[in-house]
Coordinates of C-alpha atoms in Angstrom, one line a residue:
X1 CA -40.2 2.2 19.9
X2 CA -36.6 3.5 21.7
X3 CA -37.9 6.6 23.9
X4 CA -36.3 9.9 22.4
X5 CA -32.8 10.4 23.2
X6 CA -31.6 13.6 24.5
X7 CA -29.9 14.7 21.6
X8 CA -33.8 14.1 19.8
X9 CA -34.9 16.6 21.9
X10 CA -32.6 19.7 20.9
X11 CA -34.3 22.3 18.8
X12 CA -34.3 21.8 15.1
X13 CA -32.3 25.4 14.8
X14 CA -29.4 24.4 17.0
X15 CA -27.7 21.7 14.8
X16 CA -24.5 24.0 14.5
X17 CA -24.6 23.9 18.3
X18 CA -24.8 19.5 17.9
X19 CA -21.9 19.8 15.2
X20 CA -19.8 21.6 17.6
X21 CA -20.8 19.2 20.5
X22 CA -19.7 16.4 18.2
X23 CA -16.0 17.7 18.3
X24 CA -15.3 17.1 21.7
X25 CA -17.8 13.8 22.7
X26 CA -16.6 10.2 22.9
X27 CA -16.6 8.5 18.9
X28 CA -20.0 6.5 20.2
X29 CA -21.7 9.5 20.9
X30 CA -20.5 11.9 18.4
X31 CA -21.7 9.5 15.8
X32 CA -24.9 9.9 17.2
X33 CA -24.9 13.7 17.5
X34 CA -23.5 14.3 14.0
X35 CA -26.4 11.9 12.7
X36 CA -29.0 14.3 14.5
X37 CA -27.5 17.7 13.2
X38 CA -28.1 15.7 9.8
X39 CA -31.5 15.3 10.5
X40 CA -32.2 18.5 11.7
X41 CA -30.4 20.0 8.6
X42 CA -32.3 17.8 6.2
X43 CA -35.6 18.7 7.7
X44 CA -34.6 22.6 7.3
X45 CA -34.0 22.0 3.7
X46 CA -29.8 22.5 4.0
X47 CA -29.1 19.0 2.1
X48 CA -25.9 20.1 1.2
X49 CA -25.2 21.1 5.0
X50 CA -27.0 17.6 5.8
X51 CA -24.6 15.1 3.5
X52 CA -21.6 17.1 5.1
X53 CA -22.7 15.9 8.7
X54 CA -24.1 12.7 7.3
X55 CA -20.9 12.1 5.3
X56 CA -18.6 12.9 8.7
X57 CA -20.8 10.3 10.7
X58 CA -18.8 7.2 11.9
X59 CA -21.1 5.1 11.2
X60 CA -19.5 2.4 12.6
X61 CA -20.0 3.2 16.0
X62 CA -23.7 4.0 16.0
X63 CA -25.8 1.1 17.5
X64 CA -27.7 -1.2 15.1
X65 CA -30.9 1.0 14.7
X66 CA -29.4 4.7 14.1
X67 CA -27.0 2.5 11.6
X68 CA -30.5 2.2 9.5
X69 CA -31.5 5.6 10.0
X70 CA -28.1 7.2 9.0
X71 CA -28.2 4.7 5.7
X72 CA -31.8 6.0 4.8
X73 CA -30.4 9.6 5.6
X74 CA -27.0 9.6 3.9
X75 CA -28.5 7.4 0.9
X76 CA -31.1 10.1 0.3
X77 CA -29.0 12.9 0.4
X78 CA -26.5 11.1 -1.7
X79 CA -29.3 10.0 -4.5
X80 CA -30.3 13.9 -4.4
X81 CA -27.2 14.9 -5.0
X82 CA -26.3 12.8 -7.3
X83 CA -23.2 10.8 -5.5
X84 CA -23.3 7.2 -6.7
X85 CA -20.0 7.1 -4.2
X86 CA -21.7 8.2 -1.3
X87 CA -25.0 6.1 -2.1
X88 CA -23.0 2.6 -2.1
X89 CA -21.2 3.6 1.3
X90 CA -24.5 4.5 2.9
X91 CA -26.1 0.7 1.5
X92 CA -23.4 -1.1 2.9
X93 CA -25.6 -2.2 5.5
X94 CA -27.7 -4.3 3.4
X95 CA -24.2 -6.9 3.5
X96 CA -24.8 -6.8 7.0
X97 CA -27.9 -7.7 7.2
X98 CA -29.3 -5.3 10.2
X99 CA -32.8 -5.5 11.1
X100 CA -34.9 -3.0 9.2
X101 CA -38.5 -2.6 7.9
X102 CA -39.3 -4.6 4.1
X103 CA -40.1 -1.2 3.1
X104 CA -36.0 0.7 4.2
X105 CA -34.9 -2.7 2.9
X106 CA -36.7 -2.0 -0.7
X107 CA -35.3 1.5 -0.9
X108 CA -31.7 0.7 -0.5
X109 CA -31.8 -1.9 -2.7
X110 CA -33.2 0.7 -5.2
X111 CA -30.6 2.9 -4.1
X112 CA -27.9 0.5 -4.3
X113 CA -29.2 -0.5 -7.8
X114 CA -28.5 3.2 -9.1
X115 CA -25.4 3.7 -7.6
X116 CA -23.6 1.0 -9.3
X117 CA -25.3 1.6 -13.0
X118 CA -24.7 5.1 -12.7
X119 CA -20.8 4.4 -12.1
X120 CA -20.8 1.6 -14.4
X121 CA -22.0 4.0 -17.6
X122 CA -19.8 6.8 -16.0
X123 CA -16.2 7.0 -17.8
X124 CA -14.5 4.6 -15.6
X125 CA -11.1 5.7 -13.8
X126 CA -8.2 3.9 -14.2
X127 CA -8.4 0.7 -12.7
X128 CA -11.3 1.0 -11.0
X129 CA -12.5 -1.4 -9.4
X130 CA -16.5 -0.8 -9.3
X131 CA -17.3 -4.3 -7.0
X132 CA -15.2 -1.7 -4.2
X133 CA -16.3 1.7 -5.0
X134 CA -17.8 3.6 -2.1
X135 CA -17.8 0.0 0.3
X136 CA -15.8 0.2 3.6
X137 CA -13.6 -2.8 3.3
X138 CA -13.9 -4.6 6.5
X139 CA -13.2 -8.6 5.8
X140 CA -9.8 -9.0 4.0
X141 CA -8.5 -12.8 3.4
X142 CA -4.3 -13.1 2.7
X143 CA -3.1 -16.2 1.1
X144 CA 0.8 -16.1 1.8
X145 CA 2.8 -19.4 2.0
X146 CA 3.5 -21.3 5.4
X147 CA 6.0 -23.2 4.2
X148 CA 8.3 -23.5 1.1
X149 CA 10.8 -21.0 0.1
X150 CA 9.1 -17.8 -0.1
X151 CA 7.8 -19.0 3.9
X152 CA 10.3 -17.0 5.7
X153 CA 9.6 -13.8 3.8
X154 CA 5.6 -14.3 3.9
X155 CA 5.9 -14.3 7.7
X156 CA 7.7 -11.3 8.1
X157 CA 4.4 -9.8 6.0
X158 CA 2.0 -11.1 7.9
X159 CA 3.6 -10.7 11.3
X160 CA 3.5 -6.3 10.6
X161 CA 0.2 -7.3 8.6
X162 CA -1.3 -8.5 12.4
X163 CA 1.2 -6.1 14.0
X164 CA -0.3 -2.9 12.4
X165 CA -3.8 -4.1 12.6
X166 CA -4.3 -4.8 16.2
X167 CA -2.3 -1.4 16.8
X168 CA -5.0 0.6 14.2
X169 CA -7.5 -0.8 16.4
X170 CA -10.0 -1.1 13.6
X171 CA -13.0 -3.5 12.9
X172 CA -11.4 -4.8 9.5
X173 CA -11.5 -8.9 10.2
X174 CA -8.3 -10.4 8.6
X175 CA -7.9 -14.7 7.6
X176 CA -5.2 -16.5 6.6
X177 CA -4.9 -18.6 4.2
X178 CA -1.6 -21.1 3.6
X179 CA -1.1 -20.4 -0.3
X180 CA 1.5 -23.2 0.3
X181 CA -1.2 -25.6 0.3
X182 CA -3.4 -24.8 -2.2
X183 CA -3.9 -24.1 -5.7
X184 CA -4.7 -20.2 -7.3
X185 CA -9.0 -21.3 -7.7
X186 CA -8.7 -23.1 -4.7
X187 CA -7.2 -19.7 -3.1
X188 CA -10.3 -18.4 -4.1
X189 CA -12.6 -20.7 -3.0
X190 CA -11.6 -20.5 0.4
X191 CA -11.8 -16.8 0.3
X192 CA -14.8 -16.4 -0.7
X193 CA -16.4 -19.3 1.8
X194 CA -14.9 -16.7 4.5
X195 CA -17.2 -14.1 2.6
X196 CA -14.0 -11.6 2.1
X197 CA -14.4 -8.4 0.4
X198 CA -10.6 -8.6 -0.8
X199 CA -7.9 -10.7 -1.4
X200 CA -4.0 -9.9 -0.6
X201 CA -1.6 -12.3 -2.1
X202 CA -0.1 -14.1 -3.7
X203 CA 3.5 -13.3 -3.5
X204 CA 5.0 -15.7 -6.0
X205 CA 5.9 -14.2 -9.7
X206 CA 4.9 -17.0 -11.7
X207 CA 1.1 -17.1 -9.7
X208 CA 1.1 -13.4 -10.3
X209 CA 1.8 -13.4 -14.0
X210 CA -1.0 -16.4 -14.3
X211 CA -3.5 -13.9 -12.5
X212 CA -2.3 -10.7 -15.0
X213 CA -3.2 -13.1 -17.8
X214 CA -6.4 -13.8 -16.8
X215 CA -9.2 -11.9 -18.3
X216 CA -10.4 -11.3 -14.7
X217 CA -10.6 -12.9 -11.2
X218 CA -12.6 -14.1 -8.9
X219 CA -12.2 -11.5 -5.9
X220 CA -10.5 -8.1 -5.9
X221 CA -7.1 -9.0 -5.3
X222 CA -3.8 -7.1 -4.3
X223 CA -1.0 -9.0 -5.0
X224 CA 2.3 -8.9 -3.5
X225 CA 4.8 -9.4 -6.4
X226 CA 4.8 -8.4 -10.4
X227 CA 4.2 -10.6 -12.6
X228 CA 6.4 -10.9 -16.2
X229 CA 3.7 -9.9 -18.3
X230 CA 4.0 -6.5 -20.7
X231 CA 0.9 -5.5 -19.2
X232 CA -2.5 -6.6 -16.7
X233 CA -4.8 -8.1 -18.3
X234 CA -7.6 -8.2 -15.2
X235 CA -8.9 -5.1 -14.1
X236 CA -9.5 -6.2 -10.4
X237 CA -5.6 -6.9 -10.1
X238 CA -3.5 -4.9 -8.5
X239 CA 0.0 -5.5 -7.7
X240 CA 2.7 -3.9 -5.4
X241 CA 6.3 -5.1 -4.0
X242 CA 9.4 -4.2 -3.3
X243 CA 10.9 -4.0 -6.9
X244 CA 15.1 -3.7 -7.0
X245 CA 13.9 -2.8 -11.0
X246 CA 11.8 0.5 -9.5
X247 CA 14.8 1.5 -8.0
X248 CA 17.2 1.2 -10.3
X249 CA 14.7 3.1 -12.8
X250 CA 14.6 6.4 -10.1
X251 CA 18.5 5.7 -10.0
X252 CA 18.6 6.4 -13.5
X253 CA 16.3 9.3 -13.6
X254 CA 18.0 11.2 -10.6
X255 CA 21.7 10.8 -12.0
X256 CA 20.1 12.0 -15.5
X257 CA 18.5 15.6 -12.9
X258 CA 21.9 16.0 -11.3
X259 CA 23.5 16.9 -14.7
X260 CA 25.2 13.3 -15.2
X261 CA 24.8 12.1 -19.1
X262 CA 28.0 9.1 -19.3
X263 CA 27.6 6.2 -16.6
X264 CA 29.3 3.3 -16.0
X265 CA 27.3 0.6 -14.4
X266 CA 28.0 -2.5 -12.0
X267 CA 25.5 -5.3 -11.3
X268 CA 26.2 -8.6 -10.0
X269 CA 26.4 -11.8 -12.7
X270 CA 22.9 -13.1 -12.1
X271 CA 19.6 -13.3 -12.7
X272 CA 19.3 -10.2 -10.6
X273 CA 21.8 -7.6 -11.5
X274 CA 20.7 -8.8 -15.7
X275 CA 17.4 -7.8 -14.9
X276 CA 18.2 -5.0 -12.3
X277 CA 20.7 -3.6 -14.8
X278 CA 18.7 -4.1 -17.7
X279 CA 16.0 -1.5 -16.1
X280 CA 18.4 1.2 -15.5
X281 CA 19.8 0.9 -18.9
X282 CA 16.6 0.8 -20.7
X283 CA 15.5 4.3 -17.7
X284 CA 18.8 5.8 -18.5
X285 CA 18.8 5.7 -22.3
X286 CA 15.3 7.3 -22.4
X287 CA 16.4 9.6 -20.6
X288 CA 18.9 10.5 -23.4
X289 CA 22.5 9.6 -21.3
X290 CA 24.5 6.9 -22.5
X291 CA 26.2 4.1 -20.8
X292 CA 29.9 3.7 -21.3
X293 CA 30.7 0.9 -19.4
X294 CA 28.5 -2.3 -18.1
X295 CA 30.0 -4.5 -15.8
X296 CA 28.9 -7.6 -14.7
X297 CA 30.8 -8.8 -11.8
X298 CA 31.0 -11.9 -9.8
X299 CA 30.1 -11.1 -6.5
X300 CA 33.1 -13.7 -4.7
X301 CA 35.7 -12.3 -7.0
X302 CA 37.8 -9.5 -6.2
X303 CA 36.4 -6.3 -6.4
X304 CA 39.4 -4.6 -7.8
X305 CA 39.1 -6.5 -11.6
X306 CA 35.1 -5.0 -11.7
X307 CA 36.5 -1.2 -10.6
X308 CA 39.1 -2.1 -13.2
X309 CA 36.9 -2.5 -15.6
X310 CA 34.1 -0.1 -15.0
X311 CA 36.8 3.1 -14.6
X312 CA 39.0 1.9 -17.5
X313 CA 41.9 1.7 -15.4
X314 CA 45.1 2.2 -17.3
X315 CA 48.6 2.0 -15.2
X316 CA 47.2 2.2 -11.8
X317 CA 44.8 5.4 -12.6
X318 CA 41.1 5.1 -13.5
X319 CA 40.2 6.8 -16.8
X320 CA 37.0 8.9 -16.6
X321 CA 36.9 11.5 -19.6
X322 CA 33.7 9.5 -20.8
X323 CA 32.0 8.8 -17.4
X324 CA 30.8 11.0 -15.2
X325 CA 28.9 8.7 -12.5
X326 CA 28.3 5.2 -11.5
X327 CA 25.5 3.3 -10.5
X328 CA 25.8 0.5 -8.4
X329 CA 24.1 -2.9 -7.6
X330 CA 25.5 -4.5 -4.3
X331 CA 24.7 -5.9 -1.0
X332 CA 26.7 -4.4 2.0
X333 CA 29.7 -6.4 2.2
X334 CA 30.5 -6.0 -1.6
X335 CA 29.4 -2.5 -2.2
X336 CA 32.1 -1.3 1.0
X337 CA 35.0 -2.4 -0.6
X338 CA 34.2 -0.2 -3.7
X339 CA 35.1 3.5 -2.8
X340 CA 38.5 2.9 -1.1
X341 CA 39.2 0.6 -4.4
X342 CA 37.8 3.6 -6.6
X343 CA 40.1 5.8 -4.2
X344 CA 43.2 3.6 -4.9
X345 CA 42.6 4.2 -8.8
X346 CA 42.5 8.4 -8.0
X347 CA 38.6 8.6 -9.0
X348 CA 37.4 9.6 -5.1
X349 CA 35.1 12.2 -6.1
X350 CA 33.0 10.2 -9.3
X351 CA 29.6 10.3 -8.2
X352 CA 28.1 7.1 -7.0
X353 CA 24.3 5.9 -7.7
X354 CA 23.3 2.9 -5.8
X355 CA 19.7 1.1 -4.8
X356 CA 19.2 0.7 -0.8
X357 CA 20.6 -3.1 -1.5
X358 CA 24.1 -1.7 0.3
X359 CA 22.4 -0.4 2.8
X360 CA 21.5 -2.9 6.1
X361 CA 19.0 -0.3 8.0
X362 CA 21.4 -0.8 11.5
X363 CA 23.4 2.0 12.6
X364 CA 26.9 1.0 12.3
X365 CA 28.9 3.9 11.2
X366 CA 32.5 2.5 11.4
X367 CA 31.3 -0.3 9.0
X368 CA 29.9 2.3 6.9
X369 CA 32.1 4.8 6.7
X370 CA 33.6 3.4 3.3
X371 CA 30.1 4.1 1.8
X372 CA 31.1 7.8 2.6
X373 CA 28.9 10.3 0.0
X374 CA 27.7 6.7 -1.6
X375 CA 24.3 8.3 -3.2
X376 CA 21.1 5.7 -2.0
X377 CA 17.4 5.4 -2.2
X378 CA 15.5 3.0 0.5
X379 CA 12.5 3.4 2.2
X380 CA 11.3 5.9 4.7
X381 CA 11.5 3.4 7.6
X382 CA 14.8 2.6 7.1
X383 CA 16.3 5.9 6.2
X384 CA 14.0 8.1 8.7
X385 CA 16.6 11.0 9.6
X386 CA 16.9 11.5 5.8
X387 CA 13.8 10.6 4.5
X388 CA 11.4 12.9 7.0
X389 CA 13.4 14.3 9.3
X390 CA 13.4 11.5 12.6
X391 CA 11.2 8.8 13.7
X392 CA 8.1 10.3 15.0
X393 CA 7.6 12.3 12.0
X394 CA 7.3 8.6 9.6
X395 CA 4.1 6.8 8.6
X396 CA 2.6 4.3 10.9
X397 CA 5.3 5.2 13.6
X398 CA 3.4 3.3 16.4
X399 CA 3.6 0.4 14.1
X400 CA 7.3 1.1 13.6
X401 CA 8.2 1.4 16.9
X402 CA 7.0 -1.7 17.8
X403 CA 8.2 -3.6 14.9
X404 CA 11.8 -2.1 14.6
X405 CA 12.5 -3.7 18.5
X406 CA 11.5 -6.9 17.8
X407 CA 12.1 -7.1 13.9
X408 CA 15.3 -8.8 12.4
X409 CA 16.8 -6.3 10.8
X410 CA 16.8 -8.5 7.5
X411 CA 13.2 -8.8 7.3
X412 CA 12.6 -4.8 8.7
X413 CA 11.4 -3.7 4.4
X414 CA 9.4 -6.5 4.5
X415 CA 7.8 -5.9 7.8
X416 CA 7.2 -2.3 6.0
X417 CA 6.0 -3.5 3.1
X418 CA 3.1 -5.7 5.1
X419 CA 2.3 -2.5 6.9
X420 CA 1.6 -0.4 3.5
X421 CA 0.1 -3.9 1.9
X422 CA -2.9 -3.6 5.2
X423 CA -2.9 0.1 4.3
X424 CA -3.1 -0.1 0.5
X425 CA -5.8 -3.2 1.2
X426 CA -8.3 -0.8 3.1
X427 CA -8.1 1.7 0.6
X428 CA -9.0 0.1 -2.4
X429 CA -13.0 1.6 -2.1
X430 CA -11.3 4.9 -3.5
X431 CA -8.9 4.6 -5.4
X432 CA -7.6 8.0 -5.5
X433 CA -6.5 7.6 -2.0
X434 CA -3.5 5.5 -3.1
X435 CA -2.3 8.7 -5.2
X436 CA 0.7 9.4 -3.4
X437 CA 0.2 7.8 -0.1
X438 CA 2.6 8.2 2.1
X439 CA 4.0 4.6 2.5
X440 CA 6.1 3.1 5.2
X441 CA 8.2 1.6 2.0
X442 CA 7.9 5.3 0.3
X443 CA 5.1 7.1 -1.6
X444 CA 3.3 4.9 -3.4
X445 CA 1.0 5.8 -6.5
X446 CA -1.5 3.6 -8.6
X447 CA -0.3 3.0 -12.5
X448 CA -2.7 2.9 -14.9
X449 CA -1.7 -1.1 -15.6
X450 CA -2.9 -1.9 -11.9
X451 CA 0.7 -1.8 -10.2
X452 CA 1.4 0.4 -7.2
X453 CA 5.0 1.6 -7.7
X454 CA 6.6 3.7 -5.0
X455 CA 8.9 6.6 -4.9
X456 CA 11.6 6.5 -2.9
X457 CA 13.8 8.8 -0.7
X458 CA 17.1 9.6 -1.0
X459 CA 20.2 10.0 1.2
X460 CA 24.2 9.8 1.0
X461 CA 26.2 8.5 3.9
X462 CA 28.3 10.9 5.9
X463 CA 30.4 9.8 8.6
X464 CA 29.0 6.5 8.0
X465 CA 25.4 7.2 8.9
X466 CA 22.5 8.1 6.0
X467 CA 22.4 11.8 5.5
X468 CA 19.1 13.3 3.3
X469 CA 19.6 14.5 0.0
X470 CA 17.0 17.4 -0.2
X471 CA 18.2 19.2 -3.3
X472 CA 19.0 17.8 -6.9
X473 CA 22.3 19.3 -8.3
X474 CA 24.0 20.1 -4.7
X475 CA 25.9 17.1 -4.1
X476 CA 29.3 18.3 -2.8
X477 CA 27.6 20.0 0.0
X478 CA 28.0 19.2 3.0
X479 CA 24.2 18.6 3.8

């Protein structure tokens, strides 16, 4: 037996005294006070006062011994009070197999046993998954291709993936696996054999939609792409991306809040701007507007003959007495040749919509100064002056700072985007923590089909540099 520490020793009435200690000790040792106030509390009959300082225990940092303690503790308090939440965090340790008596062993076994029946007759929440509730997820496997096509973006992932996580400093263990070599079950396979708690990936559609088809499968799994199905069919799927649809969808919604009810549209003649276009269409006639014009242009052809078309040009002079906006679907070099054509046809001051697909994330303000008052959404770490107000205020800014010296600025969203995947991935015990997380790719919210879909920020460009947008309906200001 361990002789008493000197925290043991403290009188049972002073456990306000250890709680206040705890706030200014080293994480080791305030683990270790906290766990003693709970004690004392628990011995004094205050088990509400006890699964407060049992629930702000770190348990991570306690040694192996006061790890079995705390469990017996916290589980107790938890079963008393009627927490199946609490319960399964507290008999995590039995996965770890710590040395403990048969007896302690017994118990949270029983423990465990209730936890998970008492959530499984509860009314589940919306995609719950109950193999996660209440666990701290600490071995994470992401299958992401090494080679192939989708290589290039997969490694700008899981470069901020390893980025962000040696930066957090955590105890989360991350593998790799190279989806490029192996089939979906074999996927699987190997991530289970490295005994992980979660699976992130894959990133192609087509693998997504066969996993969203499946009844269910074989791990908890976040996936980095959304399949084609209508809906998800496996309840331990989830699914978040950077979705050019999503945008175009809050496009539509905010043109329909600023007052705007006729639109013209233009999206690139591809696979993209039918599918991108198709969304806001399907967003904006919900919404009750109505589109007038719907231009599909080719993106190597002038861009006069698409402005032509969009503002019914007649005799040099766009025609706009049934449109009162545009939204716009273009990459940089495209979408800047657009407002001085829309200027040459006297419609300078028709509002324009577009996703952040114009926007490059570099300052380059002479570039941009034909986007002038060009109306965008991207994501916070690429828009941080209008999104939150400067760098140091945006999520994960160590991780940003680190990432957006050495990033290409091509690959900088996807770089975020493995940053919120980490974050999302170690949040998926409670999954009312993903309710409006603030995101490095925006604020992102669990559906009730599994997908994460985020909310984005918006800003205009002014003088040729992004400029927020704080208040719907003011848009001639000069904000």
């Amino acid at each position: 037996m361990q002789p008493p520490s000197v925290v043991d020793r403290v009188p049972d009435q002073d456990a306000s005294r250890l709680l206040s200690q705890a706030e200014q000790q080293a994480p080791e040792q305030a683990a270790k006070t906290r766990l003693e106030a709970a004690n004392i509390l628990a011995r004094q009959g205050q088990r509400d006062n006890a699964f407060d300082a049992a629930d702000a225990v770190d348990e991570n940092m306690l040694s192996e011994s006061d790890r079995v303690r705390w469990a017996m503790l916290f589980s107790e308090l938890a079963r008393g009070l009627e927490n199946p939440r609490a319960v399964l965090r507290a008999t995590q340790v039995l996965d770890d197999e710590l040395p403990m008596q048969a007896n302690q062993q017994k118990t949270l076994a029983e423990r465990q046993q209730w936890a998970r029946q008492a959530l499984d007759q509860a009314e589940p929440a919306k995609v719950s998954i109950p193999e996660l509730e209440g666990v701290d997820i600490r071995r994470i496997a992401v299958a992401l291709p090494e080679s192939g096509p989708l290589s290039s973006v997969a490694n700008a992932i899981t470069s901020a993936m390893r980025s962000h996580h040696g930066l957090r400093g955590d105890n989360v263990q991350l593998s790799f696996i190279d989806a490029s070599q192996y089939s979906l079950d074999e996927i699987y396979q190997r991530a289970e054999q490295m005994n992980a708690q979660l699976l992130i990936g894959p990133i192609d559609k087509e693998q997504v939609t066969q996993l969203e088809q499946r009844n269910n499968v074989p791990l908890p799994t976040l996936a980095l792409n959304y399949g084609n199905s209508a809906s998800n069919q496996a309840p331990q799927l989830l699914q978040y991306g950077l979705s050019a649809e999503d945008e175009a969808r809050q496009a539509a919604r905010r043109a329909f809040q600023d007052g705007h009810r006729q639109m013209s549209i233009m999206v690139p003649d591809n696979a993209w701007g039918r599918r991108v276009g198709e969304a806001f269409w399907n967003e904006w006639q919900g919404q009750g507007g109505e589109i007038t014009n719907a231009v599909r242009y080719d993106p190597s052809s002038a861009v006069a003959n698409a402005v032509k078309t969009a503002l019914n040009v007649s005799g040099e002079r766009a025609r706009l007495n049934n449109i009162d906006a545009l939204f716009l679907l273009a990459l940089p070099e495209y979408a800047r040749q657009v407002p001085p054509t829309m200027d040459y046809y006297y419609a300078p001051n028709l509002p324009i919509y577009a996703t952040s697909h114009l926007h490059e994330g570099r300052l380059q303000a002479r570039l941009d100064q034909d986007l002038n008052d060009v109306m965008f959404i991207d994501i916070p770490w690429q828009i941080p002056d209008a999104a939150v107000g400067g760098e140091e205020a945006l999520p994960f800014y160590s991780t940003y700072a680190e990432l957006r010296n050495e990033s290409d600025a091509s690959m900088f969203r996807l770089m975020a985007m493995g940053v919120d995947a980490y974050e999302l991935g170690i949040r998926l015990s409670d999954l009312s923590a993903l309710d409006g997380l603030n995101g490095s790719t925006g604020t992102l919210r669990l559906s009730g089909d599994g997908r994460v879909y985020r909310e984005l920020p918006w800003a205009k460009f002014q003088n040729g540099v992004p400029s927020p947008i704080l208040i719907p309906g003011l848009l001639n200001d000069d904000q």
